[in-house]
């Protein structure tokens, strides 16, 4: 099978780079830039994935509207901004007139409608922001529901404005989110940093870059990624410095940050001023930020060596992909995305009769690589001709995903592999 495509840099298959007139030298900043672009295009949400999430939102909204017809449901977080990975949560906020958030009442209604199926529904009524956490049993998408949190919607609007201002921001965020996800450092309750904190750190990095006008579109993403890891893995003084994004951005001493905060609050180790709610320290719950700093430092060392002339003189035989040295996508996630695309409207892929001409006409930008990969027979090796690389793709029989009981009338979603991702990045077994 010979096709023309661009290949995303994940490690489900091996990539061998050969001399090609349209490809820059491997192990160079430009090559890393191209890998980041390819990874971003591969991981960016497909229309089918958005449709699936919209369906989840609509079903939950119908439960809420049955309870409170005048209530308003808003989406915020990564689904609102478009910066979500295949296994990311959906964040919803419900606006209505209540003296206290009606968590238990909504919990009972969701159970009655069997939205979560066999999965538990958790009510976190003692949290700083009380929420309901559930997993939709049809799609295995996780959903967080809060009440009357105006700042959440404003934060999403704030991020959208910066996505327009800095076009380099989305590809950087996708790589950074995947990097933290597979090391189990993407959640505050595990000691990691939230998506909101990560985005504010990236915005601050772009605002205060000493040499480059980061609002330009033609910037080398490889250099920016390495310098991000260098800043927050080596140079940034977490003990004394806080981050401010509003009014063009600035670094402030924590003494100055303390003055802006309410009484009884002190700046945390990762001190980030909330641009929507001044006085709120966005990073205050990230108790494991020094571990995040450590893995950022590790990534800086790996990538800076990977693009150095020394790396070209002494190539790493295990990795032809420089970006693939720090991130990967699990086979379970690929299976889950394939299931999503097939179930939510991508029937045109299955109708293509001549697999050998799939991408010669459309190119991978218009063809889902996952669907192409799933066409390779299990335990077989296929050579794929690309405009920039020559790849050897080996599809091995994936491990069985854990199954959960679902109602007989439903077609169960395959496991998203989130537990596998976390086990790969768990503190007991992971490498930096």
PDB file of C-alpha atoms in Angstrom, residues 60 64 67-68 71-74 76 91-107 110 122-125 128-133 144-153:
ATOM      1  CA  UNK A  60     -27.258  16.178  30.294  1.00  0.00           C
ATOM      2  CA  UNK A  64     -31.274  19.755  33.850  1.00  0.00           C
ATOM      3  CA  UNK A  67     -35.666  19.756  36.634  1.00  0.00           C
ATOM      4  CA  UNK A  68     -35.375  23.517  36.173  1.00  0.00           C
ATOM      5  CA  UNK A  71     -31.913  27.108  34.094  1.00  0.00           C
ATOM      6  CA  UNK A  72     -29.117  27.973  31.657  1.00  0.00           C
ATOM      7  CA  UNK A  73     -26.324  25.517  30.820  1.00  0.00           C
ATOM      8  CA  UNK A  74     -22.982  26.851  29.574  1.00  0.00           C
ATOM      9  CA  UNK A  76     -16.475  26.227  29.497  1.00  0.00           C
ATOM     10  CA  UNK A  91     -16.894  21.232  31.885  1.00  0.00           C
ATOM     11  CA  UNK A  92     -20.452  22.504  32.331  1.00  0.00           C
ATOM     12  CA  UNK A  93     -21.847  25.247  34.543  1.00  0.00           C
ATOM     13  CA  UNK A  94     -25.543  25.602  35.368  1.00  0.00           C
ATOM     14  CA  UNK A  95     -26.999  29.036  36.096  1.00  0.00           C
ATOM     15  CA  UNK A  96     -30.204  29.405  38.089  1.00  0.00           C
ATOM     16  CA  UNK A  97     -31.743  30.820  41.245  1.00  0.00           C
ATOM     17  CA  UNK A  98     -30.729  28.673  44.210  1.00  0.00           C
ATOM     18  CA  UNK A  99     -29.587  29.541  47.719  1.00  0.00           C
ATOM     19  CA  UNK A 100     -27.198  26.578  47.603  1.00  0.00           C
ATOM     20  CA  UNK A 101     -26.005  24.440  44.666  1.00  0.00           C
ATOM     21  CA  UNK A 102     -28.611  21.647  44.249  1.00  0.00           C
ATOM     22  CA  UNK A 103     -25.985  18.936  43.871  1.00  0.00           C
ATOM     23  CA  UNK A 104     -27.940  16.026  45.357  1.00  0.00           C
ATOM     24  CA  UNK A 105     -31.096  16.851  43.413  1.00  0.00           C
ATOM     25  CA  UNK A 106     -29.241  16.792  40.095  1.00  0.00           C
ATOM     26  CA  UNK A 107     -27.350  13.665  41.133  1.00  0.00           C
ATOM     27  CA  UNK A 110     -28.900  11.856  36.477  1.00  0.00           C
ATOM     28  CA  UNK A 122     -19.439  11.758  42.634  1.00  0.00           C
ATOM     29  CA  UNK A 123     -20.725  14.799  44.510  1.00  0.00           C
ATOM     30  CA  UNK A 124     -17.902  17.004  45.787  1.00  0.00           C
ATOM     31  CA  UNK A 125     -19.869  19.353  48.018  1.00  0.00           C
ATOM     32  CA  UNK A 128     -13.797  25.116  46.899  1.00  0.00           C
ATOM     33  CA  UNK A 129     -16.126  25.001  43.896  1.00  0.00           C
ATOM     34  CA  UNK A 130     -18.751  22.276  44.586  1.00  0.00           C
ATOM     35  CA  UNK A 131     -19.162  20.019  41.543  1.00  0.00           C
ATOM     36  CA  UNK A 132     -20.700  16.803  40.292  1.00  0.00           C
ATOM     37  CA  UNK A 133     -18.319  14.422  38.498  1.00  0.00           C
ATOM     38  CA  UNK A 144     -17.804  18.047  35.577  1.00  0.00           C
ATOM     39  CA  UNK A 145     -20.894  20.093  36.477  1.00  0.00           C
ATOM     40  CA  UNK A 146     -20.792  23.213  38.654  1.00  0.00           C
ATOM     41  CA  UNK A 147     -23.368  25.869  39.544  1.00  0.00           C
ATOM     42  CA  UNK A 148     -23.423  29.656  39.108  1.00  0.00           C
ATOM     43  CA  UNK A 149     -19.681  30.052  38.492  1.00  0.00           C
ATOM     44  CA  UNK A 150     -19.587  33.177  36.343  1.00  0.00           C
ATOM     45  CA  UNK A 151     -15.791  33.320  36.282  1.00  0.00           C
ATOM     46  CA  UNK A 152     -15.560  29.952  34.489  1.00  0.00           C
ATOM     47  CA  UNK A 153     -17.311  31.234  31.364  1.00  0.00           C
TER      48      UNK A 153
END
